[in-house]
Coordinates of C-alpha atoms and ligand atoms in Angstrom, one line a residue:
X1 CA 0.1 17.9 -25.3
X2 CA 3.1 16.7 -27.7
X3 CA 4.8 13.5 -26.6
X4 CA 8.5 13.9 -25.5
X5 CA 10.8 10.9 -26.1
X6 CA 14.3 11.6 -24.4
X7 CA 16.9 8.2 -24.4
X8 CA 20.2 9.3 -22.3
X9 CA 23.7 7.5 -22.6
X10 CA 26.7 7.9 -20.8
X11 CA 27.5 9.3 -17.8
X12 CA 25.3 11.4 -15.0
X13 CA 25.8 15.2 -16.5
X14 CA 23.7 13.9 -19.4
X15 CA 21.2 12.4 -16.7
X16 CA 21.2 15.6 -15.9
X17 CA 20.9 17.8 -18.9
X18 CA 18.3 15.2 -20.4
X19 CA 16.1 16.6 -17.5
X20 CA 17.3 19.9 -17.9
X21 CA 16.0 19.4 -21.7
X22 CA 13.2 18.2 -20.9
X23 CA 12.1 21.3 -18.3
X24 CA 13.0 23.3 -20.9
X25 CA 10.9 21.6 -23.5
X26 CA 7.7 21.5 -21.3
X27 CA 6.4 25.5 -21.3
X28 CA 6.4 24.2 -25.2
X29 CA 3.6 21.6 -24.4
X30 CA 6.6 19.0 -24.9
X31 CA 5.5 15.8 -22.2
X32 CA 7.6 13.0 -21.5
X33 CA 6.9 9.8 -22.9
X34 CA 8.1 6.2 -22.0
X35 CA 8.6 4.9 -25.7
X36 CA 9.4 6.5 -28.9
X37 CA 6.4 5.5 -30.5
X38 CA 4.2 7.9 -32.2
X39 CA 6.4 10.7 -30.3
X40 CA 6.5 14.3 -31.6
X41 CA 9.7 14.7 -30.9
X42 CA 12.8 12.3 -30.2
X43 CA 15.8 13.3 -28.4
X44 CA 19.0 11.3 -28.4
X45 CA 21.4 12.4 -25.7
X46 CA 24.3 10.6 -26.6
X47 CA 28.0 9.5 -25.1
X48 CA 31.6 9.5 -27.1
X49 CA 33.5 7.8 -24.5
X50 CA 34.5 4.5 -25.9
X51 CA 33.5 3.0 -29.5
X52 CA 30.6 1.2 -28.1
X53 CA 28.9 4.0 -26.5
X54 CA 28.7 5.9 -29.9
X55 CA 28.3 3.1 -32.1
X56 CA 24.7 2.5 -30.2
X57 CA 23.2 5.7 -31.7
X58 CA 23.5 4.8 -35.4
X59 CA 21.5 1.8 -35.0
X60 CA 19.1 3.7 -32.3
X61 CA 18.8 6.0 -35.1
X62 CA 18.0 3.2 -37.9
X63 CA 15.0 2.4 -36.1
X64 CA 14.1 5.5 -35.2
X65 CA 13.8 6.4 -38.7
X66 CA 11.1 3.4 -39.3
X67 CA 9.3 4.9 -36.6
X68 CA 9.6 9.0 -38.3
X69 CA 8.1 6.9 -41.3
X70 CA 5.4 5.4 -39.9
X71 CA 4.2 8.4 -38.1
X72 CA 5.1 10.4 -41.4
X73 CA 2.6 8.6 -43.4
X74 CA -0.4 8.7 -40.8
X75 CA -0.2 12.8 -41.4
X76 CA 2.2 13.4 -38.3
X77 CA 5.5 14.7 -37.6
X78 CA 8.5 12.9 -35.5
X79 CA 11.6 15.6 -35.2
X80 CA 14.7 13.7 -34.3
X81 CA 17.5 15.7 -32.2
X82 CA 20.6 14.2 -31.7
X83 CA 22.6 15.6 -28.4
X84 CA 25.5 14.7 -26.3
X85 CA 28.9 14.4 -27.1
X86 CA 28.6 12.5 -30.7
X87 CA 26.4 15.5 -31.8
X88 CA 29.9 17.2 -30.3
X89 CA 32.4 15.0 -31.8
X90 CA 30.4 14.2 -34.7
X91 CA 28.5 17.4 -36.0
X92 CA 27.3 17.1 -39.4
X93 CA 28.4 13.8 -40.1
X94 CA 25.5 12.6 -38.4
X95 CA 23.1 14.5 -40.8
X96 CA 24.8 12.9 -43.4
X97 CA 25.0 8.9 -42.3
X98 CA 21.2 9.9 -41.4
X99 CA 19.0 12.1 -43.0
X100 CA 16.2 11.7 -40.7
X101 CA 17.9 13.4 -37.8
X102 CA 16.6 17.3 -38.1
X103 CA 18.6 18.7 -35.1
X104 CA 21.8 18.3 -33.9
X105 CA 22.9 19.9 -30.9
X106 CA 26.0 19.9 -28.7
X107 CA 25.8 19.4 -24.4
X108 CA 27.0 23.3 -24.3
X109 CA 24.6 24.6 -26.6
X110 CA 20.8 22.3 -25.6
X111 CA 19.3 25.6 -23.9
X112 CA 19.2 26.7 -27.7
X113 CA 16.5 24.0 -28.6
X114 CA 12.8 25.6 -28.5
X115 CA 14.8 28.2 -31.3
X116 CA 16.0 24.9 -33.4
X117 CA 12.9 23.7 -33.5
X118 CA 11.1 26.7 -34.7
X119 CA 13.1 27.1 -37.5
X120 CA 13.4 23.6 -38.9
X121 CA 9.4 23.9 -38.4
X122 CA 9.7 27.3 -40.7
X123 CA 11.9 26.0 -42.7
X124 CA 12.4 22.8 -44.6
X125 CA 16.1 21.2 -43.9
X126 CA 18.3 20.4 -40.5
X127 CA 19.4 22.7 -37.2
X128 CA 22.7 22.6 -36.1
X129 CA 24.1 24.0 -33.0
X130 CA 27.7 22.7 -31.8
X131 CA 29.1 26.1 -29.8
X132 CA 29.9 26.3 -26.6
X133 CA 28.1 29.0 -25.1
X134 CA 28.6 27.2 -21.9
X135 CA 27.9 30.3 -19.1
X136 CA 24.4 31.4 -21.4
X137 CA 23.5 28.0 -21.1
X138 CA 23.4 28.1 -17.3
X139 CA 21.9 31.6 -17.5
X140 CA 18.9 30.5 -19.7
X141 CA 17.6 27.1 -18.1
X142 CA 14.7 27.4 -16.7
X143 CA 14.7 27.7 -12.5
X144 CA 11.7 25.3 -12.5
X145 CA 12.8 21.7 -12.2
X146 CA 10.8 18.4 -12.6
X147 CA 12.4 16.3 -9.8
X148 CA 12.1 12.5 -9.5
X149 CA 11.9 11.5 -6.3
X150 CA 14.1 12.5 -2.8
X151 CA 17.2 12.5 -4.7
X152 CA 19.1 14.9 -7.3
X153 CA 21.8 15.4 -9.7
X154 CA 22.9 18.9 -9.8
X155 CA 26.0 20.0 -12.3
X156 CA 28.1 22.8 -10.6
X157 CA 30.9 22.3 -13.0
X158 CA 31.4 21.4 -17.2
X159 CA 34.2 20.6 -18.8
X160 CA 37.9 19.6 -18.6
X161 CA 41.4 21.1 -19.1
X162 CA 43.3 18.2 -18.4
X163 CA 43.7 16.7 -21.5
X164 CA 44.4 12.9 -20.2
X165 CA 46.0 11.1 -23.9
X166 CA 42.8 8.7 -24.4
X167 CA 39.9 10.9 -23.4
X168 CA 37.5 12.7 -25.6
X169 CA 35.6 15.1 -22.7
X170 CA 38.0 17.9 -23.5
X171 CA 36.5 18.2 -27.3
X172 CA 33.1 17.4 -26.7
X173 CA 32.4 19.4 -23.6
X174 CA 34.8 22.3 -23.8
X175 CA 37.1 23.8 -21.0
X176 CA 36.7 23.9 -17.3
X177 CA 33.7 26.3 -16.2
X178 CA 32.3 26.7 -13.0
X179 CA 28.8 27.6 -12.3
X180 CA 28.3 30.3 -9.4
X181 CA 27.9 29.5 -5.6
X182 CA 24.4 31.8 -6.0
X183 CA 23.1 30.1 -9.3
X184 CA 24.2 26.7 -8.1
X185 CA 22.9 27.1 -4.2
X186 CA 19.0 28.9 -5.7
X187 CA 19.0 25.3 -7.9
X188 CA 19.5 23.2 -4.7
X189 CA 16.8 25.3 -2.5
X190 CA 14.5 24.7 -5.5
X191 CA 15.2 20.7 -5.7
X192 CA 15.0 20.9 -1.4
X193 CA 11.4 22.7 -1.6
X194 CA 10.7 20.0 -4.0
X195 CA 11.4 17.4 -1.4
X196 CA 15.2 16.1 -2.5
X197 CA 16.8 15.4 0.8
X198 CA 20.0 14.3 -1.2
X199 CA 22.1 15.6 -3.8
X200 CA 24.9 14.5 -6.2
X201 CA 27.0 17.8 -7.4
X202 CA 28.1 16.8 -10.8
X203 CA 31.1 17.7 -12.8
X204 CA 33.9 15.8 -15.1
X205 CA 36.0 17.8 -12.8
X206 CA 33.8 18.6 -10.1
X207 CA 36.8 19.1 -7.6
X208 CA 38.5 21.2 -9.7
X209 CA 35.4 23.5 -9.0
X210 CA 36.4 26.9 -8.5
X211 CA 33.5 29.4 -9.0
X212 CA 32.7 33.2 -7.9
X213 CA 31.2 33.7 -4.8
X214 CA 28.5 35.4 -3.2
X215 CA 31.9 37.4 -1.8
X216 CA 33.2 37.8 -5.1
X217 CA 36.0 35.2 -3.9
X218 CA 36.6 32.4 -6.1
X219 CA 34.8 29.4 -3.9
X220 CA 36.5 26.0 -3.9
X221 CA 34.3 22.2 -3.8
X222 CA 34.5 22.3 -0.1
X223 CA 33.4 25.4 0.4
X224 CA 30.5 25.1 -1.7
X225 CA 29.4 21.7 -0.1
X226 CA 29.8 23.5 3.5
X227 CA 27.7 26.0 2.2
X228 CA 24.9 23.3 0.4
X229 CA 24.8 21.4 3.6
X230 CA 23.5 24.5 5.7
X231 CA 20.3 24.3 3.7
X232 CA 17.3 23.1 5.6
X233 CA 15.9 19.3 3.9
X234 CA 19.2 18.7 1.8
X235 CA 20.7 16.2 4.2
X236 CA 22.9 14.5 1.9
X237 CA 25.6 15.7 -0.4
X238 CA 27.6 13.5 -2.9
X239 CA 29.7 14.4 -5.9
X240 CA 31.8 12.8 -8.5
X241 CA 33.7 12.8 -10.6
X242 CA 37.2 13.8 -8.9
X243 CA 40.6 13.9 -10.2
X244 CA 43.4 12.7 -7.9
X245 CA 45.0 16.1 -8.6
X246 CA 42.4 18.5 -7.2
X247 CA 41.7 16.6 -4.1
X248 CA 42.8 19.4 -1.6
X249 CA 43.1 19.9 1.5
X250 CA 40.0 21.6 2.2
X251 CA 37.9 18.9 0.6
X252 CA 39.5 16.4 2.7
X253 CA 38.6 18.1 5.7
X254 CA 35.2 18.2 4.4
X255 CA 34.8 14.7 4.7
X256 CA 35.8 14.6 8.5
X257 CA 33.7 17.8 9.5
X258 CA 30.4 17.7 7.2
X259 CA 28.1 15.5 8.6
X260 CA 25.8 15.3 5.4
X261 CA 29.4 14.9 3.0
X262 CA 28.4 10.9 2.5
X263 CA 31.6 8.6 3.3
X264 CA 31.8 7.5 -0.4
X265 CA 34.9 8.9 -3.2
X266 CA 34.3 8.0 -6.4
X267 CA 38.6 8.6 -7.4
X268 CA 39.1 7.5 -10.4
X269 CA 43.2 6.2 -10.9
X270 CA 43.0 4.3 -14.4
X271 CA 46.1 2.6 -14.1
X272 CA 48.5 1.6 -11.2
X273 CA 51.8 2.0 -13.2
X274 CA 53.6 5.4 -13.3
X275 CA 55.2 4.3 -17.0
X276 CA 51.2 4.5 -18.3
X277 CA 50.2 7.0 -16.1
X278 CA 52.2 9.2 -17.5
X279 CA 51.4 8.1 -21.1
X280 CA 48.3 9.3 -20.4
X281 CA 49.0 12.6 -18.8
X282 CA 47.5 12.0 -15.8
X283 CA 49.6 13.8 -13.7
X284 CA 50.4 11.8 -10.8
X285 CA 52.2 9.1 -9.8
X286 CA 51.3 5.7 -8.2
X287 CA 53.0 6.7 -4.8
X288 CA 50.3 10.2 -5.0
X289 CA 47.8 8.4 -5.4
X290 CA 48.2 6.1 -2.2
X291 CA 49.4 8.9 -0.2
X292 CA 46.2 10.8 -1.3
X293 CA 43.9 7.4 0.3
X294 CA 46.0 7.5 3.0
X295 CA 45.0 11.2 4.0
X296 CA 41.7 10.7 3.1
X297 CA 41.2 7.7 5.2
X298 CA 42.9 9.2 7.9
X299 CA 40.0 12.4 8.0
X300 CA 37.2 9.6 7.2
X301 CA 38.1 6.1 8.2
X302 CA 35.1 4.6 7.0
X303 CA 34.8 5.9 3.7
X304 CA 34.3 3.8 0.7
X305 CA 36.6 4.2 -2.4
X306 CA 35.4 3.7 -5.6
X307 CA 37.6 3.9 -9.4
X308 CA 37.6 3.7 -13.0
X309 CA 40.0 1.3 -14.3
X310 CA 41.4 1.2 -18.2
X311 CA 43.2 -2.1 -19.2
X312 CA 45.5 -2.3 -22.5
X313 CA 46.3 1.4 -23.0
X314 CA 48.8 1.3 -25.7
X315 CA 52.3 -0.4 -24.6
X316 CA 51.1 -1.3 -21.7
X317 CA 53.1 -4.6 -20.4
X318 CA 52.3 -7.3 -17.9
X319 CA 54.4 -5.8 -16.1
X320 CA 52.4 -2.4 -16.0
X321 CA 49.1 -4.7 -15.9
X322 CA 50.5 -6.2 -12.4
X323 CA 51.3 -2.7 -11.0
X324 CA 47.3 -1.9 -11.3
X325 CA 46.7 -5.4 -9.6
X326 CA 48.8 -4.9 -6.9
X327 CA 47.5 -0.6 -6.7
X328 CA 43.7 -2.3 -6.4
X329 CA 44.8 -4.8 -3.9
X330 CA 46.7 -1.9 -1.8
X331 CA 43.6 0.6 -2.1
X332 CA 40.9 -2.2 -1.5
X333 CA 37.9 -0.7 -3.6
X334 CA 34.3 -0.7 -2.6
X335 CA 33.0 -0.5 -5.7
X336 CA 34.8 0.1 -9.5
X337 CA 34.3 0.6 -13.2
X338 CA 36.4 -0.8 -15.5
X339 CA 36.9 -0.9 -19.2
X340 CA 38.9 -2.1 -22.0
X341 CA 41.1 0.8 -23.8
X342 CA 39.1 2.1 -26.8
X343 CA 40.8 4.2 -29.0
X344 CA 39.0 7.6 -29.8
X345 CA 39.6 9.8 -33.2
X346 CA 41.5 12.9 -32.4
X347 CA 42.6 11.7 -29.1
X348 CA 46.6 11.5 -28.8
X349 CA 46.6 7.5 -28.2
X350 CA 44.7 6.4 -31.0
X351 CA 47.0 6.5 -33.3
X352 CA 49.9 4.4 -31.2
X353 CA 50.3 0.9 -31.4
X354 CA 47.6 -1.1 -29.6
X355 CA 47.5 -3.9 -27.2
X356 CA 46.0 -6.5 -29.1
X357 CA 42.4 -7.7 -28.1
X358 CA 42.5 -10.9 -26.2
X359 CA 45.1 -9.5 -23.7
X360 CA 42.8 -6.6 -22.8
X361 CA 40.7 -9.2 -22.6
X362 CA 42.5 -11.3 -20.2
X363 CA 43.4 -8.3 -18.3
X364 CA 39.9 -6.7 -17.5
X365 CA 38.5 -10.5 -16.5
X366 CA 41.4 -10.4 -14.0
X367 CA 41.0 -6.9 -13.0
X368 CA 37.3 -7.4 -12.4
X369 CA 37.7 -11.1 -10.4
X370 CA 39.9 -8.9 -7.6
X371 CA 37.7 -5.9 -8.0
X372 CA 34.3 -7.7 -7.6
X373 CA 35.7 -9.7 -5.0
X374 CA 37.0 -6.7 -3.2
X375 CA 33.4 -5.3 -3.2
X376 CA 31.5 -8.5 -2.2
X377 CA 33.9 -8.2 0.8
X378 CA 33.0 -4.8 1.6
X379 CA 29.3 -5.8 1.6
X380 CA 30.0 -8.8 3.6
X381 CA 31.2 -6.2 6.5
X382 CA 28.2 -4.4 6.5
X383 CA 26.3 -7.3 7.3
X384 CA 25.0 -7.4 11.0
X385 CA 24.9 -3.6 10.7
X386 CA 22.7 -0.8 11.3
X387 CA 22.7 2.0 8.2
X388 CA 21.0 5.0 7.4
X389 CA 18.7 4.4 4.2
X390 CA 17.6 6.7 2.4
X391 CA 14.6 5.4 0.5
X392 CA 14.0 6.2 -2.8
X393 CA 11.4 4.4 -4.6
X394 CA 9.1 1.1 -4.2
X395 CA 10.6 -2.2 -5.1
X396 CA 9.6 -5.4 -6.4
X397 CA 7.5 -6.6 -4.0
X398 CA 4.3 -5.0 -2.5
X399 CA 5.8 -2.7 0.7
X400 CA 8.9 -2.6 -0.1
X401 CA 11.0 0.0 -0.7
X402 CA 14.1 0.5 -2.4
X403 CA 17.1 3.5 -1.0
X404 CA 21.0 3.4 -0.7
X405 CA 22.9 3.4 1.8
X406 CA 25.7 6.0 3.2
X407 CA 28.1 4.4 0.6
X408 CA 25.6 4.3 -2.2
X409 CA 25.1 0.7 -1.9
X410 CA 21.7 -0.3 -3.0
X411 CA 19.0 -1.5 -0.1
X412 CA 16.2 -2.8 -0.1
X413 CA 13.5 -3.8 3.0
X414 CA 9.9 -4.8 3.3
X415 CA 7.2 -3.0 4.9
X416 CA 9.1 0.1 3.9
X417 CA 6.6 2.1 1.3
X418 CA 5.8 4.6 3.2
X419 CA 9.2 5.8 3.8
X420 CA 10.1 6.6 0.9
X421 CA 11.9 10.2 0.6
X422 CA 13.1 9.8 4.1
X423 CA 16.3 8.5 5.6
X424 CA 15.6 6.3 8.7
X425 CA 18.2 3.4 10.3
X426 CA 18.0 -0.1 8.9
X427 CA 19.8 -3.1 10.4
X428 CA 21.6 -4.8 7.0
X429 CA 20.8 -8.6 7.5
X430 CA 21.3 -10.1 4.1
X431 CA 23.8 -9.6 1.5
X432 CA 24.1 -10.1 -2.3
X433 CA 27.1 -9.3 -4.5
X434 CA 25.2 -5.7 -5.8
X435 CA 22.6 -4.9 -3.5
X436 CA 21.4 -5.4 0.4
X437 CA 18.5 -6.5 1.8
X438 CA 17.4 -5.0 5.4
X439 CA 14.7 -4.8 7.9
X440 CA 13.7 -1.7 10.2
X441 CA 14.7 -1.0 13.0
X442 CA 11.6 0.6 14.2
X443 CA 7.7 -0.3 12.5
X444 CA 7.5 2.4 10.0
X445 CA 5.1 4.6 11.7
X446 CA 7.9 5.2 14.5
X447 CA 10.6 5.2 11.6
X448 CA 8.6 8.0 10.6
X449 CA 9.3 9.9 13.5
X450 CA 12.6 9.3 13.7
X451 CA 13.7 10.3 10.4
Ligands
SAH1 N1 36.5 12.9 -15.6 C1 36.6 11.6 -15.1 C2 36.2 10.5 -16.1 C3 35.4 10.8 -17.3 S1 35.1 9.5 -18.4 C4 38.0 11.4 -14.7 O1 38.9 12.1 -15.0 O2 38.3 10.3 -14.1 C5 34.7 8.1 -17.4 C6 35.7 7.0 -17.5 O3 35.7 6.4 -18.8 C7 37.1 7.4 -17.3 O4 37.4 7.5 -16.0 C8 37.9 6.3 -18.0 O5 38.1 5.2 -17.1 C9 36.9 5.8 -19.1 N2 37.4 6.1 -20.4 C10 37.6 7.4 -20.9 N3 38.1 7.3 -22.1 C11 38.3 6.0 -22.4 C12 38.7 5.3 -23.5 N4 39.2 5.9 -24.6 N5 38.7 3.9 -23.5 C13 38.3 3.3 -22.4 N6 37.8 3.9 -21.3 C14 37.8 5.2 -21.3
SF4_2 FE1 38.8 12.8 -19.5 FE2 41.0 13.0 -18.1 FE3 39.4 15.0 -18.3 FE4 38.7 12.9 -16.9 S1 40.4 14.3 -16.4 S2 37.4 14.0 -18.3 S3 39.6 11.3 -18.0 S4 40.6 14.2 -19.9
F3S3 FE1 30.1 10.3 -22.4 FE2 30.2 12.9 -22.8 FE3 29.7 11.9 -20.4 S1 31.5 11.4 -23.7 S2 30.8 10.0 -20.4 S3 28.4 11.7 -22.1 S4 30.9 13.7 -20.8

């Protein structure tokens, strides 16, 4: 067997084709390995999103090199593929700030690998593949899936069309395409045979999904999530991420009337002032926004919001900075992710003037003192209370067992290891600021039948 070294960055679609790669690497004899070392082959699976995130591979790389050297001079081979939006964004230029990379290979065009490896092992030199065959992609994966455990990521839609003034997505992973119903619902029977009793539909605009039915109709989110949840073992259904925009009706009804629809919306807003929404394109106002939680409360009362936050987009003001305070305070978040503007090359905002550094600074530490305290709060009121868990994986200590909750909050409880990969009732007696701690309800063996 060769040794398979896959590192993934960035956000859950490249969770998700970093499995995909590696499926499609094993009928090559490719198995995964847990450290670079003395692998035959490395893959990088990278993320443009901010400076940061892409600024990480070039030193991952450096070292990676060391390691292609050491293996080099014992007689072996170490093929290095760079993947993921940089390989996007960055094509060639990554070949020439490091020559030991040999492939380079965008998220659009990954099902291409076993044929870039064959010919940088024919030929001398590097592969490059940066199109965006995005609908042959989907139609050459392989159907068989390694899974990990009872719960799965599943991408039903790539992409993005909206163009929002700071974001890269729409140059690294192409326009909007939708995956169809058929394709995506023969992937989720697979992951439920396999035991996954919960899964996470991915897209960067998963509720803009509109794909072709079994009908021929084009199917929207909800109809494909009514349709997911009729399938015996997959008893939970998440997705992310949304858009404010394409939050229709349909989906919001989804949320009242499918039982396995879990009461938790990622919604990402950004910012809380129309002036810098509109800056950056994002096509709705403050006011939308709120009337949007309001309807979606009103189908799912108990659902928990979650949002991605940006701080210091150019020109934005204190003034602007205490419209997204007051938007957070109004909304009341469960969770949130929040980050300081980073300007991106080729991406309409770069190139205006910026907000200098210590008052992004300032802003985000202010930002994330309400936010965090928003979501210890909404931890505090589960305490006392009895939630379905679905458990995961072990934890820490011997018997225990490690799951989340309906609204993905992390839970753990003792005497719990044999549960694992099923969902049973836990009463929530202890709370810390990112996770819970529980105990059963019932001794597990009962648990067991009550799951
Ligand atoms: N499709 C999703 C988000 C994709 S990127 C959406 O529309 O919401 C994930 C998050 O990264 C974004 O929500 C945004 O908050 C953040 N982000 C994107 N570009 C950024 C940039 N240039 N600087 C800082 N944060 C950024
Ligand atoms: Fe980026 Fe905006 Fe598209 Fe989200 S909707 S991926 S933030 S351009
Ligand atoms: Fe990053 Fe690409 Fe995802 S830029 S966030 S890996 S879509």
């Amino acid at each position: 067997m060769k040794k398979l070294f896959i590192k993934t960055y960035g956000c859950q679609m490249n969770v998700y084709d970093s499995a995909r790669m590696a499926d499609l690497l094993a009928p090559l004899g490719y198995a995964p390995a847990d450290v670079p070392d003395a692998a035959d082959m490395v893959i990088l699976n990278t993320c443009h999103i901010r400076e940061k995130a892409s600024d990480k591979v070039y030193s991952e790389l450096g070292k990676l090199k060391l390691l292609k050297d050491e293996k080099a001079q014992s007689g072996g081979k170490m093929l290095i593929a760079v993947a993921g939006c940089v390989a996007q964004a960055e094509g060639e230029e990554i070949i020439k700030r490091q020559g030991a990379v040999d492939i380079v290979v965008g998220p659009q065009s990954y099902h291409r690998l076993p044929e870039l490896i064959a010919r940088i092992n024919r030929e001398k030199g590097h592969a490059l593949d940066t199109d965006f065959p995005v609908e042959e992609k989907f139609d050459t994966l392989p159907e068989e899936i390694g899974t990990n455990g009872p719960t799965a990521f599943l991408t039903v839609q790539e992409g993005c069309d909206k163009f929002c003034t700071f974001c890269v997505v729409p140059y690294t992973r192409g326009a909007e395409y939708s995956r169809p119903v058929a394709q995506i619902e023969r992937e989720a029977r697979t992951l439920a045979g396999k035991g996954v009793r919960e899964i996470t539909l991915l897209g960067q605009n998963v509720n803009a999904y509109s794909g072709e039915g079994p009908d021929g109709e084009t199917w929207s989110l909800a109809k494909l999530v009514r349709r997911l949840a009729k399938i015996q073992g997959v008893d939970r259904i998440r997705y992310t991420t949304s858009h404010p925009r394409d939050m229709s009706d349909d989906l919001i009804e989804a949320h009242r009337d499918v039982e396995a629809l879990m009461p938790y919306l990622h919604l990402p807003v950004q910012s809380g002032s129309d002036r810098i929404l509109d800056a950056m394109n994002r096509q709705h106002t403050r006011d939308d926004y709120l009337r949007l939680v309001e309807r979606i409360r009103a189908a799912r009362p108990d659902i928990a919001l979650s949002s991605d936050f940006i701080v210091g987009f150019p020109g934005e003001t204190d003034k602007d900075f205490a419209d997204t305070m007051a938007l957070a305070r109004a909304v009341g978040y469960a969770s949130h992710f929040s980050f300081k503007y980073s300007p991106r090359p080729g991406t309409p905002a770069a190139t205006q003037k910026q907000v200098p550094e210590d008052v992004k600074a300032a802003r985000l530490e202010e930002l994330q003192e309400l936010l965090f305290a928003q979501q210890r709060a909404f931890n505090r009121s589960c305490e006392g209370r009895t939630l379905d868990v679905l458990f995961e994986k072990p934890g820490r200590q011997a018997g225990q067992a490690i799951g989340r909750s309906p609204f993905l909050q992390p839970v753990h409880a003792d005497n719990a290891a044999d549960l694992i990969g099923r969902i049973v009732p836990v009463k929530i007696e202890k709370v810390f600021p990112n996770s819970l701690s529980a105990r059963l309800l019932y001794p597990s063996r009962m648990a067991e039948a009550v799951s």
